[in-house]
mmCIF file of C-alpha atoms in Angstrom:
data_model
loop_
_atom_site.group_PDB
_atom_site.id
_atom_site.type_symbol
_atom_site.label_atom_id
_atom_site.label_comp_id
_atom_site.label_asym_id
_atom_site.label_seq_id
_atom_site.Cartn_x
_atom_site.Cartn_y
_atom_site.Cartn_z
ATOM 1 C CA MET A 348 55.753 3.038 -17.939
ATOM 2 C CA SER A 349 58.130 0.668 -19.705
ATOM 3 C CA ALA A 350 58.503 0.943 -23.466
ATOM 4 C CA TYR A 351 60.063 -1.005 -26.330
ATOM 5 C CA VAL A 352 62.414 0.085 -29.090
ATOM 6 C CA TYR A 353 62.304 -2.184 -32.127
ATOM 7 C CA LEU A 354 63.630 -2.755 -35.615
ATOM 8 C CA ILE A 355 61.446 -4.358 -38.293
ATOM 9 C CA ARG A 356 62.968 -6.138 -41.253
ATOM 10 C CA CYS A 357 61.094 -5.536 -44.484
ATOM 11 C CA LYS A 358 60.882 -7.757 -47.580
ATOM 12 C CA ASP A 359 63.502 -5.607 -49.355
ATOM 13 C CA ASP A 360 65.845 -6.193 -46.328
ATOM 14 C CA SER A 361 65.562 -2.591 -45.185
ATOM 15 C CA LEU A 362 65.091 -1.876 -41.483
ATOM 16 C CA TYR A 363 62.443 0.352 -39.896
ATOM 17 C CA GLY A 364 62.818 1.501 -36.261
ATOM 18 C CA GLY A 365 60.327 2.766 -33.765
ATOM 19 C CA TYR A 366 59.181 2.610 -30.153
ATOM 20 C CA THR A 367 55.955 1.430 -28.524
ATOM 21 C CA THR A 368 54.472 0.321 -25.214
ATOM 22 C CA ASN A 369 53.220 -2.942 -26.760
ATOM 23 C CA VAL A 370 55.602 -4.481 -29.264
ATOM 24 C CA ASP A 371 53.418 -7.451 -30.240
ATOM 25 C CA ARG A 372 50.435 -5.234 -31.051
ATOM 26 C CA ARG A 373 52.610 -2.734 -32.891
ATOM 27 C CA LEU A 374 54.204 -5.447 -35.046
ATOM 28 C CA GLN A 375 50.722 -6.705 -35.937
ATOM 29 C CA GLN A 376 49.697 -3.164 -36.924
ATOM 30 C CA HIS A 377 52.696 -2.895 -39.220
ATOM 31 C CA GLN A 378 51.920 -6.309 -40.755
ATOM 32 C CA CYS A 379 48.302 -5.276 -41.388
ATOM 33 C CA GLY A 380 49.321 -2.028 -43.089
ATOM 34 C CA LYS A 381 48.182 0.114 -40.151
ATOM 35 C CA GLY A 382 51.671 0.997 -38.911
ATOM 36 C CA ALA A 383 54.081 3.506 -40.348
ATOM 37 C CA LYS A 384 53.810 4.676 -43.949
ATOM 38 C CA TYR A 385 57.301 3.295 -44.633
ATOM 39 C CA THR A 386 56.373 -0.324 -43.887
ATOM 40 C CA ARG A 387 53.188 -0.397 -46.001
ATOM 41 C CA GLY A 388 53.645 -2.515 -49.070
ATOM 42 C CA ARG A 389 57.060 -3.797 -47.896
ATOM 43 C CA GLY A 390 55.830 -7.061 -46.368
ATOM 44 C CA PRO A 391 56.241 -9.666 -45.240
ATOM 45 C CA LEU A 392 57.610 -7.993 -42.154
ATOM 46 C CA SER A 393 59.445 -9.581 -39.226
ATOM 47 C CA LEU A 394 60.768 -8.430 -35.900
ATOM 48 C CA ALA A 395 64.551 -8.111 -36.204
ATOM 49 C CA TYR A 396 65.348 -6.489 -32.862
ATOM 50 C CA CYS A 397 63.482 -5.557 -29.669
ATOM 51 C CA GLN A 398 64.624 -3.917 -26.473
ATOM 52 C CA LEU A 399 62.547 -3.295 -23.355
ATOM 53 C CA LEU A 400 63.507 -0.034 -21.615
ATOM 54 C CA PRO A 401 62.387 1.238 -18.228
ATOM 55 C CA ASP A 402 60.460 4.345 -19.376
ATOM 56 C CA ASN A 403 59.399 6.354 -22.422
ATOM 57 C CA SER A 404 62.145 8.961 -22.225
ATOM 58 C CA CYS A 405 64.800 6.267 -22.145
ATOM 59 C CA ALA A 406 63.119 4.492 -25.090
ATOM 60 C CA LEU A 407 63.022 7.722 -27.097
ATOM 61 C CA ARG A 408 66.742 8.301 -26.490
ATOM 62 C CA TRP A 409 67.607 4.742 -27.529
ATOM 63 C CA GLU A 410 65.374 5.001 -30.606
ATOM 64 C CA ALA A 411 67.126 8.249 -31.643
ATOM 65 C CA HIS A 412 70.493 6.578 -31.113
ATOM 66 C CA LEU A 413 69.511 3.600 -33.277
ATOM 67 C CA LYS A 414 68.304 5.767 -36.118
ATOM 68 C CA LYS A 415 71.708 7.442 -36.307
ATOM 69 C CA LEU A 416 73.586 4.142 -36.532
ATOM 70 C CA PRO A 417 74.961 3.101 -39.913
ATOM 71 C CA ARG A 418 73.273 0.077 -41.482
ATOM 72 C CA GLU A 419 76.207 -2.208 -40.649
ATOM 73 C CA LYS A 420 75.855 -1.539 -36.927
ATOM 74 C CA LYS A 421 72.093 -1.979 -37.061
ATOM 75 C CA LEU A 422 72.578 -5.363 -38.685
ATOM 76 C CA GLN A 423 75.117 -6.340 -36.031
ATOM 77 C CA LEU A 424 72.651 -5.322 -33.348
ATOM 78 C CA CYS A 425 69.963 -7.490 -34.930
ATOM 79 C CA GLN A 426 72.337 -10.431 -35.271
ATOM 80 C CA ASN A 427 73.379 -10.180 -31.598
ATOM 81 C CA TRP A 428 69.729 -10.006 -30.495
ATOM 82 C CA GLN A 429 68.772 -13.090 -32.518
ATOM 83 C CA GLN A 430 71.796 -15.266 -31.764
ATOM 84 C CA GLU A 431 72.527 -14.421 -28.108
ATOM 85 C CA GLN A 432 70.316 -15.585 -25.265
ATOM 86 C CA LEU A 433 69.363 -13.458 -22.279
ATOM 87 C CA ARG A 434 68.324 -15.678 -19.373
ATOM 88 C CA LEU A 435 68.439 -16.156 -15.614
ATOM 89 C CA ALA A 436 71.778 -17.262 -14.271
ATOM 90 C CA GLN A 437 72.226 -20.736 -12.860
ATOM 91 C CA PRO A 438 74.846 -21.941 -10.361
ATOM 92 C CA GLN A 439 76.689 -23.762 -13.163
ATOM 93 C CA ASP A 440 77.225 -20.385 -14.885
ATOM 94 C CA SER A 441 79.482 -19.285 -12.035
ATOM 95 C CA GLU A 442 82.703 -20.239 -13.824
ATOM 96 C CA GLY A 443 81.887 -18.021 -16.820
ATOM 97 C CA ILE A 444 80.692 -15.184 -14.557
ATOM 98 C CA ARG A 445 83.810 -15.449 -12.439
ATOM 99 C CA ALA A 446 86.072 -15.369 -15.535
ATOM 100 C CA ILE A 447 84.544 -12.054 -16.651
ATOM 101 C CA TYR A 448 84.895 -10.494 -13.210
ATOM 102 C CA GLN A 449 88.440 -11.824 -12.866
ATOM 103 C CA TYR A 450 89.507 -9.832 -15.907
ATOM 104 C CA TYR A 451 88.325 -6.583 -14.302
ATOM 105 C CA VAL A 452 89.854 -7.447 -10.922
ATOM 106 C CA GLU A 453 93.266 -8.169 -12.406
ATOM 107 C CA ASN A 454 93.448 -5.622 -15.221
ATOM 108 C CA THR A 455 91.308 -2.578 -14.471
ATOM 109 C CA PRO A 456 90.133 -0.274 -11.666
ATOM 110 C CA ALA A 457 86.469 -0.860 -12.656
ATOM 111 C CA THR A 458 86.184 -2.857 -9.422
ATOM 112 C CA PHE A 459 88.205 -1.930 -6.346
ATOM 113 C CA ALA A 460 88.676 -5.612 -5.494
ATOM 114 C CA TYR A 461 92.265 -6.867 -5.471
ATOM 115 C CA THR A 462 91.398 -10.578 -5.318
ATOM 116 C CA ILE A 463 88.508 -12.792 -6.483
ATOM 117 C CA PRO A 464 86.680 -15.529 -4.519
ATOM 118 C CA ASP A 465 87.167 -19.140 -5.546
ATOM 119 C CA GLY A 466 84.807 -20.993 -7.869
ATOM 120 C CA GLU A 467 82.782 -22.668 -5.107
ATOM 121 C CA SER A 468 82.153 -19.348 -3.355
ATOM 122 C CA TYR A 469 81.001 -17.839 -6.645
ATOM 123 C CA GLN A 470 78.573 -20.685 -7.237
ATOM 124 C CA LYS A 471 77.013 -20.107 -3.798
ATOM 125 C CA TRP A 472 76.828 -16.377 -4.474
ATOM 126 C CA VAL A 473 74.872 -16.876 -7.715
ATOM 127 C CA ALA A 474 72.421 -19.261 -6.021
ATOM 128 C CA GLN A 475 71.925 -16.984 -2.993
ATOM 129 C CA SER A 476 71.524 -13.857 -5.148
ATOM 130 C CA LEU A 477 68.700 -15.388 -7.180
ATOM 131 C CA ALA A 478 66.665 -15.990 -4.009
ATOM 132 C CA ASP A 479 66.237 -12.230 -3.524
ATOM 133 C CA TYR A 480 66.876 -10.384 -6.796
ATOM 134 C CA PRO A 481 67.343 -11.031 -10.535
ATOM 135 C CA PHE A 482 70.706 -12.370 -11.725
ATOM 136 C CA LEU A 483 70.942 -12.323 -15.514
ATOM 137 C CA VAL A 484 73.478 -13.625 -18.002
ATOM 138 C CA LEU A 485 73.852 -12.993 -21.718
ATOM 139 C CA GLU A 486 75.061 -16.127 -23.461
ATOM 140 C CA GLY A 487 76.570 -16.437 -26.922
ATOM 141 C CA GLU A 488 78.194 -19.151 -28.942
ATOM 142 C CA GLY A 489 81.423 -18.810 -26.973
ATOM 143 C CA GLY A 490 79.833 -18.842 -23.513
ATOM 144 C CA ILE A 491 78.814 -16.108 -21.055
ATOM 145 C CA LEU A 492 79.235 -12.649 -22.584
ATOM 146 C CA GLY A 493 78.070 -10.574 -19.652
ATOM 147 C CA PHE A 494 76.019 -10.530 -16.482
ATOM 148 C CA ALA A 495 73.866 -8.151 -14.455
ATOM 149 C CA CYS A 496 72.530 -8.521 -10.944
ATOM 150 C CA ALA A 497 71.294 -6.613 -7.888
ATOM 151 C CA HIS A 498 71.852 -6.707 -4.160
ATOM 152 C CA ARG A 499 70.846 -4.674 -1.124
ATOM 153 C CA TRP A 500 71.903 -1.058 -1.135
ATOM 154 C CA ARG A 501 72.261 -0.871 2.647
ATOM 155 C CA GLU A 502 71.610 -3.343 5.490
ATOM 156 C CA ARG A 503 69.191 -1.328 7.686
ATOM 157 C CA GLU A 504 65.521 -2.274 7.343
ATOM 158 C CA ALA A 505 64.452 1.129 6.008
ATOM 159 C CA PHE A 506 66.574 0.463 2.909
ATOM 160 C CA ASP A 507 64.481 -2.587 1.940
ATOM 161 C CA TRP A 508 63.126 -0.830 -1.172
ATOM 162 C CA SER A 509 66.548 0.114 -2.603
ATOM 163 C CA VAL A 510 69.118 -1.982 -4.437
ATOM 164 C CA GLU A 511 72.568 -1.610 -5.904
ATOM 165 C CA THR A 512 73.089 -2.896 -9.445
ATOM 166 C CA THR A 513 76.129 -4.598 -10.948
ATOM 167 C CA ILE A 514 76.878 -5.151 -14.619
ATOM 168 C CA TYR A 515 79.980 -6.476 -16.397
ATOM 169 C CA LEU A 516 80.632 -7.501 -19.999
ATOM 170 C CA ALA A 517 83.418 -9.695 -21.241
ATOM 171 C CA PRO A 518 86.158 -7.424 -22.664
ATOM 172 C CA THR A 519 85.496 -8.900 -26.134
ATOM 173 C CA ALA A 520 81.730 -8.326 -25.859
ATOM 174 C CA THR A 521 81.507 -4.600 -25.141
ATOM 175 C CA GLY A 522 79.347 -2.542 -27.481
ATOM 176 C CA GLY A 523 76.642 -3.908 -29.737
ATOM 177 C CA GLY A 524 73.820 -2.949 -27.341
ATOM 178 C CA ARG A 525 74.612 -5.742 -24.880
ATOM 179 C CA GLY A 526 74.832 -3.466 -21.860
ATOM 180 C CA ILE A 527 71.464 -1.874 -22.638
ATOM 181 C CA ARG A 528 69.971 -5.341 -23.110
ATOM 182 C CA LEU A 529 71.114 -6.598 -19.726
ATOM 183 C CA TYR A 530 70.298 -3.384 -17.858
ATOM 184 C CA GLY A 531 66.855 -2.955 -19.467
ATOM 185 C CA ALA A 532 65.801 -6.454 -18.387
ATOM 186 C CA LEU A 533 67.286 -6.072 -14.896
ATOM 187 C CA LEU A 534 65.411 -2.822 -14.213
ATOM 188 C CA ALA A 535 62.145 -4.240 -15.563
ATOM 189 C CA LEU A 536 62.416 -7.240 -13.233
ATOM 190 C CA LEU A 537 63.267 -5.050 -10.237
ATOM 191 C CA LYS A 538 60.099 -3.043 -10.936
ATOM 192 C CA GLU A 539 58.090 -6.275 -10.844
ATOM 193 C CA GLN A 540 59.419 -6.894 -7.357
ATOM 194 C CA GLY A 541 58.117 -3.552 -6.117
ATOM 195 C CA LEU A 542 61.511 -1.891 -5.573
ATOM 196 C CA TYR A 543 61.730 1.893 -5.599
ATOM 197 C CA GLN A 544 65.354 2.922 -6.170
ATOM 198 C CA ALA A 545 68.304 1.390 -8.024
ATOM 199 C CA TYR A 546 71.834 2.691 -7.526
ATOM 200 C CA GLY A 547 75.021 2.053 -9.460
ATOM 201 C CA VAL A 548 78.495 2.882 -8.154
ATOM 202 C CA VAL A 549 81.018 3.512 -10.932
ATOM 203 C CA THR A 550 84.790 4.008 -10.738
ATOM 204 C CA SER A 551 85.724 7.488 -11.918
ATOM 205 C CA PRO A 552 86.860 7.962 -14.578
ATOM 206 C CA ASN A 553 85.023 5.268 -16.528
ATOM 207 C CA PRO A 554 83.487 6.929 -19.609
ATOM 208 C CA ALA A 555 81.942 3.737 -21.019
ATOM 209 C CA SER A 556 80.073 2.843 -17.830
ATOM 210 C CA GLU A 557 79.020 6.443 -17.254
ATOM 211 C CA ALA A 558 77.615 6.609 -20.796
ATOM 212 C CA LEU A 559 75.682 3.349 -20.267
ATOM 213 C CA HIS A 560 74.097 4.598 -17.075
ATOM 214 C CA LYS A 561 73.106 7.876 -18.715
ATOM 215 C CA ARG A 562 71.631 6.101 -21.727
ATOM 216 C CA ILE A 563 69.465 3.771 -19.599
ATOM 217 C CA GLY A 564 68.135 6.761 -17.608
ATOM 218 C CA PHE A 565 70.275 6.930 -14.469
ATOM 219 C CA GLN A 566 71.243 10.335 -13.046
ATOM 220 C CA GLN A 567 74.540 11.060 -11.304
ATOM 221 C CA LEU A 568 73.860 11.781 -7.652
ATOM 222 C CA ALA A 569 77.291 12.004 -6.070
ATOM 223 C CA TYR A 570 81.036 12.021 -6.652
ATOM 224 C CA GLN A 571 83.571 10.746 -4.121
ATOM 225 C CA PRO A 572 87.106 11.740 -5.157
ATOM 226 C CA ASN A 573 90.208 9.676 -4.395
ATOM 227 C CA CYS A 574 88.409 7.012 -2.356
ATOM 228 C CA GLY A 575 90.196 3.943 -3.790
ATOM 229 C CA PHE A 576 93.823 3.089 -4.571
ATOM 230 C CA LYS A 577 94.533 0.467 -7.216
ATOM 231 C CA GLN A 578 97.229 -0.243 -9.781
ATOM 232 C CA GLY A 579 99.439 2.525 -8.466
ATOM 233 C CA GLN A 580 97.007 5.430 -8.442
ATOM 234 C CA TRP A 581 93.972 6.926 -6.750
ATOM 235 C CA TYR A 582 90.451 6.718 -8.183
ATOM 236 C CA GLY A 583 87.119 8.229 -7.261
ATOM 237 C CA THR A 584 83.613 6.870 -7.615
ATOM 238 C CA THR A 585 80.336 8.281 -8.904
ATOM 239 C CA THR A 586 76.953 7.166 -7.628
ATOM 240 C CA TRP A 587 74.124 6.930 -10.126
ATOM 241 C CA GLY A 588 70.412 6.593 -9.302
ATOM 242 C CA TYR A 589 67.335 5.395 -11.140
ATOM 243 C CA THR A 590 63.782 5.763 -9.762
ATOM 244 C CA LEU A 591 61.871 2.535 -10.341
ATOM 245 C CA CYS A 592 58.751 3.742 -8.550
ATOM 246 C CA MET A 593 57.725 7.149 -7.172
ATOM 247 C CA ALA A 594 57.991 7.256 -3.367
ATOM 248 C CA GLU A 595 54.424 7.939 -2.216
ATOM 249 C CA GLY A 596 52.600 6.601 0.807
ATOM 250 C CA ILE A 597 53.406 3.350 2.599
ATOM 251 C CA PRO A 598 55.170 0.871 0.342
ATOM 252 C CA ALA A 599 54.123 -2.743 0.028
ATOM 253 C CA PRO A 600 56.765 -5.315 1.019
ATOM 254 C CA VAL A 601 59.231 -6.152 -1.717
ATOM 255 C CA LYS A 602 58.476 -9.497 -3.382
ATOM 256 C CA PRO A 603 61.352 -12.013 -3.243
ATOM 257 C CA PHE A 604 62.430 -12.773 -6.758
ATOM 258 C CA PHE A 605 61.465 -16.437 -6.481
ATOM 259 C CA ASN A 606 57.821 -15.287 -5.969
ATOM 260 C CA ILE A 607 57.624 -13.455 -9.304
ATOM 261 C CA ASP A 608 55.462 -15.226 -11.919
ATOM 262 C CA PRO A 609 57.825 -17.251 -14.186
ATOM 263 C CA GLN A 610 55.692 -16.369 -17.214
ATOM 264 C CA LYS A 611 56.147 -12.673 -16.465
ATOM 265 C CA ILE A 612 59.917 -13.175 -16.153
ATOM 266 C CA GLN A 613 60.046 -14.970 -19.485
ATOM 267 C CA GLN A 614 57.923 -12.318 -21.169
ATOM 268 C CA ILE A 615 60.365 -9.627 -20.067
ATOM 269 C CA LEU A 616 63.465 -11.607 -21.098
ATOM 270 C CA SER A 617 61.995 -12.521 -24.492
ATOM 271 C CA HIS A 618 61.538 -8.838 -25.331
ATOM 272 C CA CYS A 619 65.060 -7.786 -24.352
#
């Protein structure tokens, strides 16, 4: 079951963190004095940060991480959450998406690509991707800060219930909980479609990406050494897996993303 990690801002400007399966109800409990002992008598209370995570264990890990953060980083997390918009990508976002990916193509081994498609091809890719799976962008004052999307894991029909995930942040936007925000929403939307497995393929070594996948609940399944050559040296890859739904019985057909209730999509995005 999905769960939320949240921070509540109290009247004295202190922050209280917790996790719940229903953030709106939990906030109301705090506001009525039926929440934690710490928040009683510290009203009015307001929601300063909220993050939807794919399961309880992941939420507990993220809550423990937040509680260890110094106040300055908690405040930065709250500011990012309030000022940056998580939304579905649109074809006109392709230029900003392409600019982020271009940095990684030209400067890092995070992708094994040597070249990047032109702007028109990228625009078509965004539009086509949204027909089948979620394609999310995180937008700030300066434009697109990051994106996350999914595509088929393999082409054979028996793989219909599995996807591969992709996530990239602008080099100036790493940290601050942005990767968790994008990934948490992406996995929640994939669950709504009735998908069973999500896989991420990560260049090795890539400590930041590996840490993100661990934190969101992925498990490393495989390591392929020396399978890509870029920027004068060989790199391996690791494959990470996340179970969206337990594989039991005959699965229902996967819902195309355009058939998911728009209100449900907005509810998920508004809590990430």
